[in-house]
Amino acid sequence: MSDLSLEQKKSLITRNLQEVLGEDKLNSILKERDLKIYWGTATTGQPHVAYFVPMSKIADFLKAGCEVTILFADLHAYLDNMKAPWSLLQLRTQYYEAVIKAMLSSIGVPLDKLKFVKGTDYQLSREYTLDVYKLSSVVTQHDAKKAGAEVVKQVEYPLLSGLLYPGLQALDEEYLKVDAQFGGVDQRKIFTFSEKYLPQLGYEKRIHLMNPMVPGLAGGKMSSSEIDSKIDLLDSPANVKKKLKKAFCEPGNVADNGLLSFVKHVLFSLFKEGEGFEINRSPENGGDMTFNNYADLEQYFAESKLHPGDLKAAVEKYINKLLEPIRKEFEKPELQKLCAAAYPPPAKTKGPVPANAGAPEEDGPQRLDIRVGKVIEVQRHPDADTLYVLKIDLAEDQPRTIISGLVKFVTVEELDQRLVAVLCNLKPSKMRGILSEGMVLCTSNEDHTVVEPIIVPASAAPGSRLAFEGYSGQPDEQLNPKKKVWEKLSVDLKTNGEGVAVWKDNFLLTPEGEKLTSKLANCCIK
């Protein structure tokens, strides 16, 4: 790319970014040579269509002549609250490499200009390990927790692994021998952590390039854990249409519009000279149009001259064009086998054979998202004498509001600051005008004269997921109320003769293997 001027290279490197830390250093390096950049991704949930945002920036970097390294951060994936178990790390890393290569090929990025590195290839070396120890001798617990606040799951009593995470990401910059790290603006605190602490180990401070956070289809962050906010890379055209139909796209609203953000950050950066964003409409609705820059499209939509349905139809066409090569690549039997092995469907792994053996694992308790919560506020419902309005800390961005009918059975003092088990994936519903976002699991005697929350071990951390012995797999994003999933599963959820919480004799356990209990034996849990 020697035919590009310094300013042209810098423009490609920085366009659409939200922030650049170290711009003076960027200018200085570009005067002498091309930039060396790395982008890392933790190999946890399956990549989705939002991954085209960093991929399109990687295309920009390559157009600017940069040397780009893609890091498959397998060790980071495990340290982030064990989202990827050791047994699946290698398979998921292989899946990420296959799917990201397919994405880059889909947008015309030559793979021979990229370097792919797996974290554990060097992060387990003697030198790297010693640097981790050195870093731990200068980093405070406060700074480590603060650095990971946006990307590592936050709980009241964090695991040491989550505190190590930011330091490892900082050291990656040195061990990958790059000038800059690229990532989302949600990693800003890790980037500033790196700038503070790498020099204390004698290493130079790097440049940090940050993408904005692109809204999902439902508004808000596009996330692997929010099924309606994302389009999977292997979704069929029918599924793409279905998800886009549900996408939030209020007429004239450009502030929180995931469709427009995708057009801006992905499509316009990929268009070749002379190409534009095409809208196909009937003549009575204004006829076909082509927008040669994003600003014109945004203004046109803001003025309500473009119907959301027409925008959705256009985005659908372009997304399917991007996904088609990936779908074709993953028709290969070996990649289908890899996908199934890396992300196995929920299944019972051990324990007694259920009565419905051979049937789909529809009734497995792993579908329930039960987590430890801490009650941080208790108030009486203003319009219902029997209901409490609880604020419960589940280690999420905000406490959840949960309505509970415990007024007759448990005092405010007994509930306040108490650890409870919360069913988190019920569909939110209004109870006397206040939206309830979950349910506190309680035991009840037969005539419902005694009701009390399940007893959670004091060592359990708010936000940690509870699981039933012998069952594994990801819970449903949201239990389908029409299919009565919770109603069916709750029939077998009870306490045994010793007052221990079970589902068909399988213990409900904390991540540390401790059991949940109740003073009430042989009682239902609801």
Coordinates of C-alpha atoms in Angstrom, one line a residue:
M1 CA 0.0 0.0 0.0
S2 CA 3.0 2.3 -0.7
D3 CA 0.8 4.4 -3.0
L4 CA -1.2 5.7 0.0
S5 CA -0.2 8.8 1.8
L6 CA 0.3 9.0 5.6
E7 CA -3.0 10.8 5.9
Q8 CA -4.8 8.3 3.7
K9 CA -3.5 5.4 5.9
K10 CA -4.4 7.2 9.1
S11 CA -7.9 7.9 7.7
L12 CA -8.5 4.2 6.9
I13 CA -7.1 3.1 10.3
T14 CA -9.2 5.6 12.3
R15 CA -12.5 5.9 10.4
N16 CA -15.7 5.0 12.3
L17 CA -13.7 4.6 15.5
Q18 CA -15.1 6.1 18.7
E19 CA -11.7 6.9 20.3
V20 CA -8.0 6.6 19.7
L21 CA -5.5 6.6 22.6
G22 CA -1.9 7.5 21.6
E23 CA -2.6 9.4 18.4
D24 CA 0.8 11.1 18.5
K25 CA 2.5 7.7 18.6
L26 CA 0.3 6.6 15.7
N27 CA 1.4 9.6 13.6
S28 CA 5.1 9.0 14.5
I29 CA 5.1 5.3 13.5
L30 CA 3.2 5.9 10.2
K31 CA 5.9 8.4 9.2
E32 CA 8.5 5.5 9.4
R33 CA 6.6 2.3 8.7
D34 CA 3.3 0.5 8.7
L35 CA 1.5 -0.2 11.9
K36 CA 1.3 -3.6 13.7
I37 CA -2.1 -4.2 15.3
Y38 CA -3.8 -7.1 17.1
W39 CA -7.4 -7.8 17.7
G40 CA -8.3 -10.5 20.2
T41 CA -11.5 -12.5 20.7
A42 CA -12.3 -14.8 23.7
T43 CA -13.6 -18.1 22.3
T44 CA -16.8 -18.4 24.3
G45 CA -20.3 -18.0 22.6
Q46 CA -20.8 -18.5 18.9
P47 CA -19.8 -15.4 16.8
H48 CA -22.8 -13.6 15.2
V49 CA -23.4 -11.0 12.6
A50 CA -22.0 -8.1 14.8
Y51 CA -18.6 -9.7 14.3
F52 CA -18.6 -8.1 10.9
V53 CA -18.0 -4.8 12.6
P54 CA -14.5 -5.7 13.8
M55 CA -13.9 -7.7 10.6
S56 CA -14.7 -4.6 8.5
K57 CA -12.2 -2.6 10.5
I58 CA -9.6 -5.3 10.0
A59 CA -10.2 -4.9 6.3
D60 CA -9.5 -1.2 6.8
F61 CA -6.3 -1.9 8.6
L62 CA -5.1 -4.2 5.8
K63 CA -6.0 -1.6 3.2
A64 CA -3.8 0.8 5.1
G65 CA -0.9 -1.6 4.9
C66 CA -1.0 -2.7 8.6
E67 CA 0.3 -6.0 9.8
V68 CA -2.7 -7.6 11.6
T69 CA -2.7 -10.4 14.2
I70 CA -5.9 -12.1 15.2
L71 CA -5.7 -13.6 18.7
F72 CA -8.0 -16.5 19.6
A73 CA -8.0 -15.9 23.4
D74 CA -8.7 -19.4 24.6
L75 CA -7.2 -18.9 28.1
H76 CA -9.0 -15.6 28.5
A77 CA -12.3 -17.5 27.6
Y78 CA -11.8 -19.8 30.5
L79 CA -10.8 -17.1 33.0
D80 CA -14.0 -15.1 32.2
N81 CA -16.1 -16.8 34.7
M82 CA -15.4 -20.2 33.0
K83 CA -17.8 -19.4 30.1
A84 CA -15.9 -22.0 28.1
P85 CA -15.0 -25.2 30.0
W86 CA -11.5 -26.6 29.4
S87 CA -12.9 -29.6 27.6
L88 CA -14.4 -27.4 24.9
L89 CA -11.6 -24.8 24.6
Q90 CA -9.7 -26.4 21.8
L91 CA -12.9 -27.2 19.8
R92 CA -14.2 -23.7 20.2
T93 CA -10.9 -22.2 19.1
Q94 CA -11.0 -24.3 16.0
Y95 CA -14.6 -23.2 15.3
Y96 CA -13.7 -19.5 15.8
E97 CA -10.8 -19.8 13.4
A98 CA -12.9 -21.5 10.8
V99 CA -15.9 -19.1 11.1
I100 CA -13.7 -15.9 11.2
K101 CA -11.7 -17.0 8.2
A102 CA -15.0 -17.6 6.4
M103 CA -16.2 -14.1 7.4
L104 CA -13.0 -12.5 6.1
S105 CA -13.3 -14.4 2.9
S106 CA -16.9 -13.2 2.6
I107 CA -15.8 -9.6 2.7
G108 CA -12.8 -10.1 0.4
V109 CA -10.0 -9.9 3.0
P110 CA -7.0 -11.9 1.8
L111 CA -6.0 -14.3 4.6
D112 CA -2.4 -14.4 3.6
K113 CA -1.9 -10.9 5.0
L114 CA -3.1 -12.0 8.5
K115 CA -1.5 -13.9 11.3
F116 CA -3.6 -16.1 13.5
V117 CA -2.4 -16.9 17.0
K118 CA -3.9 -19.0 19.8
G119 CA -3.4 -17.6 23.3
T120 CA -2.2 -20.8 25.0
D121 CA 0.5 -21.1 22.4
Y122 CA 2.5 -18.5 24.3
Q123 CA 0.5 -17.6 27.5
L124 CA 1.7 -20.8 29.3
S125 CA 5.4 -20.2 28.6
R126 CA 7.9 -19.6 31.4
E127 CA 8.5 -16.0 30.4
Y128 CA 4.9 -15.0 30.2
T129 CA 4.1 -16.8 33.5
L130 CA 6.9 -14.9 35.2
D131 CA 5.5 -11.6 33.8
V132 CA 2.1 -12.5 35.2
Y133 CA 3.7 -12.9 38.6
K134 CA 5.6 -9.6 38.2
L135 CA 2.4 -7.8 37.2
S136 CA 0.6 -9.2 40.2
S137 CA 3.2 -7.6 42.5
V138 CA 2.4 -4.1 41.2
V139 CA -1.3 -4.2 40.4
T140 CA -3.8 -3.5 43.1
Q141 CA -7.0 -5.5 43.5
H142 CA -9.0 -2.3 43.0
D143 CA -7.3 -1.6 39.7
A144 CA -7.7 -5.1 38.4
K145 CA -11.4 -5.3 39.3
K146 CA -12.0 -1.8 37.8
A147 CA -10.2 -2.7 34.6
G148 CA -12.4 -5.7 33.9
A149 CA -15.6 -4.0 35.0
E150 CA -17.1 -3.8 31.5
V151 CA -15.9 -7.2 30.1
V152 CA -15.6 -9.6 33.1
K153 CA -18.7 -10.6 35.0
Q154 CA -18.8 -8.6 38.2
V155 CA -19.7 -10.3 41.5
E156 CA -19.3 -9.2 45.1
Y157 CA -16.6 -11.8 45.7
P158 CA -14.8 -12.1 42.4
L159 CA -12.8 -15.1 41.4
L160 CA -9.1 -14.5 41.2
S161 CA -9.2 -15.6 37.5
G162 CA -11.4 -12.5 36.7
L163 CA -8.8 -10.2 38.4
L164 CA -6.0 -11.8 36.3
Y165 CA -7.8 -11.2 33.0
P166 CA -6.9 -7.6 32.4
G167 CA -3.2 -8.2 33.2
L168 CA -3.1 -11.0 30.7
Q169 CA -4.6 -8.9 28.0
A170 CA -2.1 -6.1 28.7
L171 CA 0.8 -8.6 28.4
D172 CA -0.5 -9.8 25.1
E173 CA 0.5 -6.5 23.6
E174 CA 4.1 -7.1 24.5
Y175 CA 4.2 -10.8 23.6
L176 CA 2.6 -10.3 20.2
K177 CA 5.1 -7.5 19.5
V178 CA 2.5 -5.0 18.2
D179 CA 2.2 -1.2 18.2
A180 CA -1.6 -1.1 18.9
Q181 CA -4.5 -3.1 20.1
F182 CA -7.9 -2.8 18.6
G183 CA -11.2 -3.5 20.4
G184 CA -14.6 -2.2 21.5
V185 CA -14.9 0.9 23.6
D186 CA -16.2 -1.4 26.4
Q187 CA -12.5 -2.5 26.8
R188 CA -11.3 1.1 27.5
K189 CA -10.6 0.4 31.1
I190 CA -8.4 -2.6 30.2
F191 CA -6.6 -0.4 27.7
T192 CA -5.9 2.3 30.2
F193 CA -4.8 -0.4 32.7
S194 CA -2.3 -1.6 30.1
E195 CA -1.0 1.9 29.5
K196 CA -0.5 2.3 33.3
Y197 CA 1.1 -1.0 34.1
L198 CA 3.1 -2.2 31.1
P199 CA 5.7 0.6 31.6
Q200 CA 6.1 -0.6 35.2
L201 CA 7.5 -3.9 33.8
G202 CA 9.8 -2.0 31.5
Y203 CA 7.6 -2.4 28.4
E204 CA 6.4 0.4 26.2
K205 CA 2.9 1.9 26.2
R206 CA 0.8 0.9 23.2
I207 CA -1.8 2.7 21.0
H208 CA -5.4 1.7 21.5
L209 CA -8.1 1.9 18.8
M210 CA -11.7 1.6 20.0
N211 CA -14.8 0.8 18.0
P212 CA -18.2 2.1 19.3
M213 CA -20.6 -0.4 20.7
V214 CA -23.1 -1.2 17.9
P215 CA -26.7 -1.6 19.0
G216 CA -28.4 -5.0 18.6
L217 CA -31.5 -5.7 16.6
A218 CA -33.6 -5.1 19.7
G219 CA -31.8 -1.9 20.6
G220 CA -29.0 -2.0 23.2
K221 CA -25.9 -4.2 22.9
M222 CA -25.9 -7.0 20.3
S223 CA -25.0 -10.1 22.4
S224 CA -24.6 -13.8 22.0
S225 CA -26.8 -14.3 25.1
E226 CA -29.7 -12.1 23.8
I227 CA -31.3 -14.4 21.1
D228 CA -33.5 -11.6 19.6
S229 CA -30.7 -9.1 19.4
K230 CA -28.4 -11.1 17.1
I231 CA -28.4 -12.9 13.7
D232 CA -26.2 -16.1 13.8
L233 CA -23.6 -16.4 11.0
L234 CA -25.3 -19.7 10.0
D235 CA -28.9 -18.5 10.1
S236 CA -31.0 -19.4 7.2
P237 CA -32.5 -16.7 5.0
A238 CA -35.9 -17.5 6.6
N239 CA -34.4 -16.9 10.1
V240 CA -32.7 -13.7 9.0
K241 CA -36.1 -12.4 7.7
K242 CA -37.8 -13.5 10.9
K243 CA -35.3 -11.7 13.2
L244 CA -35.1 -8.6 11.1
K245 CA -38.9 -8.4 11.2
K246 CA -38.7 -8.2 15.0
A247 CA -35.9 -5.7 15.0
F248 CA -36.4 -2.4 16.7
C249 CA -36.6 0.3 14.0
E250 CA -38.8 3.2 15.0
P251 CA -39.6 5.6 12.2
G252 CA -37.2 8.6 12.3
N253 CA -35.2 7.2 15.3
V254 CA -31.5 7.0 14.4
A255 CA -30.1 7.1 17.9
D256 CA -30.6 3.5 18.9
N257 CA -31.0 1.8 15.6
G258 CA -29.1 -1.4 15.1
L259 CA -29.9 -1.6 11.4
L260 CA -28.5 1.8 10.6
S261 CA -25.4 1.1 12.7
F262 CA -24.8 -2.1 10.8
V263 CA -25.1 -0.2 7.5
K264 CA -22.7 2.5 8.7
H265 CA -20.0 0.4 10.4
V266 CA -20.1 -2.6 8.1
L267 CA -21.7 -2.1 4.7
F268 CA -20.4 1.4 3.8
S269 CA -16.9 0.4 4.8
L270 CA -17.1 -2.6 2.5
F271 CA -18.5 -0.8 -0.6
K272 CA -16.1 -0.4 -3.5
E273 CA -15.7 2.9 -5.3
G274 CA -19.0 3.7 -7.1
E275 CA -21.1 1.4 -5.0
G276 CA -23.8 2.6 -2.6
F277 CA -26.6 1.4 -0.4
E278 CA -29.5 0.4 -2.6
I279 CA -33.2 0.7 -1.5
N280 CA -35.7 -1.1 -3.7
R281 CA -39.2 0.3 -3.5
S282 CA -42.3 0.3 -5.6
P283 CA -42.9 3.5 -7.7
E284 CA -45.8 4.5 -5.5
N285 CA -43.6 4.4 -2.4
G286 CA -40.9 6.5 -3.9
G287 CA -39.1 4.1 -6.2
D288 CA -35.6 2.7 -6.0
M289 CA -32.8 4.8 -4.4
T290 CA -29.0 4.5 -3.9
F291 CA -27.2 6.3 -1.1
N292 CA -23.5 6.9 -1.8
N293 CA -22.7 8.0 1.8
Y294 CA -24.1 7.1 5.2
A295 CA -24.9 10.6 6.3
D296 CA -27.5 11.0 3.5
L297 CA -29.1 7.8 4.4
E298 CA -29.3 8.7 8.1
Q299 CA -30.8 12.1 7.3
Y300 CA -33.3 10.6 4.9
F301 CA -34.4 8.1 7.6
A302 CA -34.5 10.8 10.3
E303 CA -36.9 12.8 8.2
S304 CA -39.2 9.8 8.0
K305 CA -38.8 9.6 4.2
L306 CA -37.7 6.0 4.4
H307 CA -40.1 3.4 5.9
P308 CA -38.6 1.0 8.4
G309 CA -39.9 -1.9 6.3
D310 CA -37.9 -0.8 3.3
L311 CA -34.8 -0.3 5.4
K312 CA -35.2 -3.8 6.8
A313 CA -35.7 -5.3 3.4
A314 CA -32.5 -3.7 2.1
V315 CA -30.4 -4.8 5.1
E316 CA -31.8 -8.3 4.8
K317 CA -30.6 -8.5 1.2
Y318 CA -27.0 -7.3 2.2
I319 CA -26.8 -9.6 5.3
N320 CA -27.8 -12.6 3.2
K321 CA -25.2 -11.7 0.7
L322 CA -22.5 -11.6 3.4
L323 CA -23.8 -14.9 5.1
E324 CA -24.2 -17.0 1.9
P325 CA -20.4 -17.8 1.5
I326 CA -20.3 -18.7 5.2
R327 CA -23.3 -21.0 5.0
K328 CA -21.8 -22.7 2.0
E329 CA -18.4 -23.2 3.7
F330 CA -20.2 -24.7 6.7
E331 CA -22.0 -27.2 4.6
K332 CA -18.8 -29.2 4.7
P333 CA -19.3 -32.3 6.9
E334 CA -16.1 -31.7 8.9
L335 CA -17.3 -28.1 9.8
Q336 CA -20.8 -29.3 10.7
K337 CA -19.2 -31.9 13.0
L338 CA -16.9 -29.3 14.5
C339 CA -19.9 -26.9 15.2
A340 CA -21.9 -29.6 16.9
A341 CA -18.9 -30.7 19.0
A342 CA -17.9 -27.1 20.1
Y343 CA -21.4 -26.1 21.0
P344 CA -23.2 -29.3 22.0
P345 CA -26.9 -29.0 22.5
P346 CA -28.1 -29.3 26.2
A347 CA -28.0 -33.0 27.2
K348 CA -27.9 -35.1 30.3
T349 CA -24.4 -36.3 30.9
K350 CA -24.8 -38.7 33.8
G351 CA -27.1 -39.7 36.6
P352 CA -30.3 -41.7 36.6
V353 CA -32.1 -42.3 33.3
P354 CA -35.1 -40.0 33.1
A355 CA -38.5 -41.4 32.5
N356 CA -38.7 -39.8 29.1
A357 CA -35.3 -41.3 27.9
G358 CA -35.1 -41.2 24.1
A359 CA -37.3 -38.1 23.9
P360 CA -35.9 -34.7 23.1
E361 CA -34.2 -33.1 26.2
E362 CA -37.2 -30.7 26.4
D363 CA -37.8 -31.4 30.0
G364 CA -34.3 -31.1 31.3
P365 CA -33.7 -28.8 34.3
Q366 CA -30.7 -27.3 32.6
R367 CA -33.2 -25.1 30.7
L368 CA -33.7 -23.1 33.9
D369 CA -31.5 -20.1 34.5
I370 CA -31.3 -20.2 38.3
R371 CA -28.8 -17.8 39.9
V372 CA -27.7 -16.6 43.3
G373 CA -29.1 -13.1 44.1
K374 CA -28.6 -10.8 47.0
V375 CA -31.6 -8.8 48.2
I376 CA -30.4 -5.2 48.5
E377 CA -33.8 -3.4 49.0
V378 CA -37.2 -4.5 50.2
Q379 CA -40.4 -2.4 49.9
R380 CA -44.1 -3.1 50.1
H381 CA -46.0 -3.0 46.8
P382 CA -48.0 0.2 46.8
D383 CA -51.0 -1.5 45.3
A384 CA -50.9 -5.0 46.8
D385 CA -50.8 -5.8 50.6
T386 CA -49.4 -9.3 50.1
L387 CA -46.5 -8.4 47.7
Y388 CA -42.9 -7.1 48.2
V389 CA -41.0 -5.2 45.6
L390 CA -37.5 -6.5 45.8
K391 CA -34.3 -5.1 44.3
I392 CA -31.9 -8.0 43.8
D393 CA -28.2 -7.9 42.9
L394 CA -27.4 -10.6 40.3
A395 CA -24.1 -9.1 39.3
E396 CA -25.7 -7.5 36.3
D397 CA -25.4 -3.8 35.2
Q398 CA -28.4 -3.0 37.3
P399 CA -30.3 -4.8 40.2
R400 CA -33.4 -6.6 39.0
T401 CA -36.8 -5.7 40.3
I402 CA -38.7 -8.8 41.4
I403 CA -42.2 -9.0 42.9
S404 CA -42.6 -11.7 45.6
G405 CA -45.7 -12.7 47.6
L406 CA -43.8 -13.2 50.8
V407 CA -45.4 -10.4 53.0
K408 CA -47.4 -12.8 55.1
F409 CA -44.4 -15.2 55.6
V410 CA -41.1 -13.4 55.8
T411 CA -40.3 -10.0 57.5
V412 CA -38.5 -7.2 55.8
E413 CA -35.6 -7.7 58.2
E414 CA -35.3 -11.4 57.3
L415 CA -35.3 -10.6 53.6
D416 CA -33.0 -7.6 53.5
Q417 CA -29.4 -8.5 52.5
R418 CA -30.4 -12.2 52.2
L419 CA -29.0 -14.5 49.5
V420 CA -31.8 -16.1 47.5
A421 CA -32.1 -18.4 44.5
V422 CA -33.7 -16.5 41.5
L423 CA -35.2 -18.0 38.4
C424 CA -34.0 -15.5 35.8
N425 CA -35.3 -16.6 32.5
L426 CA -39.1 -16.3 33.0
K427 CA -40.7 -13.8 30.7
P428 CA -40.9 -10.4 32.5
S429 CA -44.5 -9.6 33.5
K430 CA -46.3 -6.8 35.3
M431 CA -47.8 -7.5 38.7
R432 CA -50.2 -4.8 39.8
G433 CA -48.5 -2.3 37.5
I434 CA -44.8 -3.1 38.3
L435 CA -42.7 -5.2 36.0
S436 CA -41.2 -8.3 37.7
E437 CA -38.0 -9.7 36.1
G438 CA -37.7 -13.1 37.7
M439 CA -38.9 -15.2 40.6
V440 CA -37.4 -15.9 44.1
L441 CA -37.6 -19.7 44.5
C442 CA -39.3 -20.7 47.8
T443 CA -40.5 -23.8 49.5
S444 CA -44.1 -24.2 50.7
N445 CA -45.9 -26.7 52.8
E446 CA -49.0 -28.5 51.4
D447 CA -51.6 -26.0 52.7
H448 CA -49.4 -23.0 51.9
T449 CA -49.4 -21.7 55.4
V450 CA -45.6 -21.8 55.6
V451 CA -43.5 -20.3 52.8
E452 CA -39.8 -19.4 52.9
P453 CA -37.0 -18.7 50.4
I454 CA -34.6 -21.5 49.6
I455 CA -31.5 -21.3 51.8
V456 CA -28.4 -20.4 49.8
P457 CA -24.9 -21.2 51.2
A458 CA -23.3 -18.1 52.6
S459 CA -20.2 -18.7 50.4
A460 CA -22.1 -18.4 47.2
A461 CA -21.4 -15.3 45.1
P462 CA -24.3 -13.2 43.7
G463 CA -24.6 -13.8 40.0
S464 CA -23.2 -17.3 40.1
R465 CA -25.3 -19.9 38.2
L466 CA -26.8 -22.8 40.0
A467 CA -27.0 -26.2 38.3
F468 CA -28.6 -29.6 38.8
E469 CA -26.2 -32.5 39.4
G470 CA -25.9 -34.6 36.2
Y471 CA -27.2 -32.0 33.8
S472 CA -25.2 -29.6 31.7
G473 CA -25.8 -27.1 28.9
Q474 CA -26.9 -23.5 28.5
P475 CA -30.3 -22.5 29.9
D476 CA -33.0 -21.1 27.6
E477 CA -32.6 -17.4 26.9
Q478 CA -36.3 -17.1 28.0
L479 CA -38.7 -19.9 29.0
N480 CA -41.5 -20.0 26.5
P481 CA -44.8 -19.3 28.4
K482 CA -46.9 -20.8 25.6
K483 CA -45.1 -24.1 25.9
K484 CA -45.4 -24.1 29.8
V485 CA -41.8 -25.1 30.2
W486 CA -41.5 -23.8 33.8
E487 CA -44.9 -25.4 34.7
K488 CA -43.7 -28.8 33.4
L489 CA -40.3 -28.7 35.1
S490 CA -41.5 -27.3 38.4
V491 CA -43.5 -30.5 39.0
D492 CA -40.3 -32.3 39.8
L493 CA -38.6 -29.5 41.7
K494 CA -38.9 -30.1 45.4
T495 CA -37.0 -30.7 48.6
N496 CA -36.2 -34.3 49.6
G497 CA -36.7 -35.9 53.0
E498 CA -33.6 -34.1 54.3
G499 CA -34.8 -30.7 53.1
V500 CA -32.3 -30.6 50.2
A501 CA -33.4 -29.0 46.9
V502 CA -33.6 -31.5 44.1
W503 CA -35.0 -32.1 40.6
K504 CA -35.9 -35.8 40.3
D505 CA -33.4 -36.6 43.0
N506 CA -30.6 -34.6 41.4
F507 CA -29.2 -32.0 43.8
L508 CA -29.3 -28.2 43.0
L509 CA -25.7 -27.1 43.5
T510 CA -23.6 -23.9 43.6
P511 CA -20.5 -23.8 41.3
E512 CA -18.5 -24.9 44.3
G513 CA -20.7 -28.0 44.7
E514 CA -22.6 -26.9 47.8
K515 CA -26.3 -27.9 48.1
L516 CA -29.3 -25.6 48.6
T517 CA -31.6 -26.5 51.4
S518 CA -34.8 -25.6 53.3
K519 CA -36.3 -26.1 56.7
L520 CA -39.2 -27.7 54.9
A521 CA -38.7 -31.3 53.8
N522 CA -40.6 -33.1 51.0
C523 CA -42.1 -29.8 49.8
C524 CA -42.5 -28.2 46.4
I525 CA -40.3 -25.4 45.2
K526 CA -41.9 -22.5 43.3

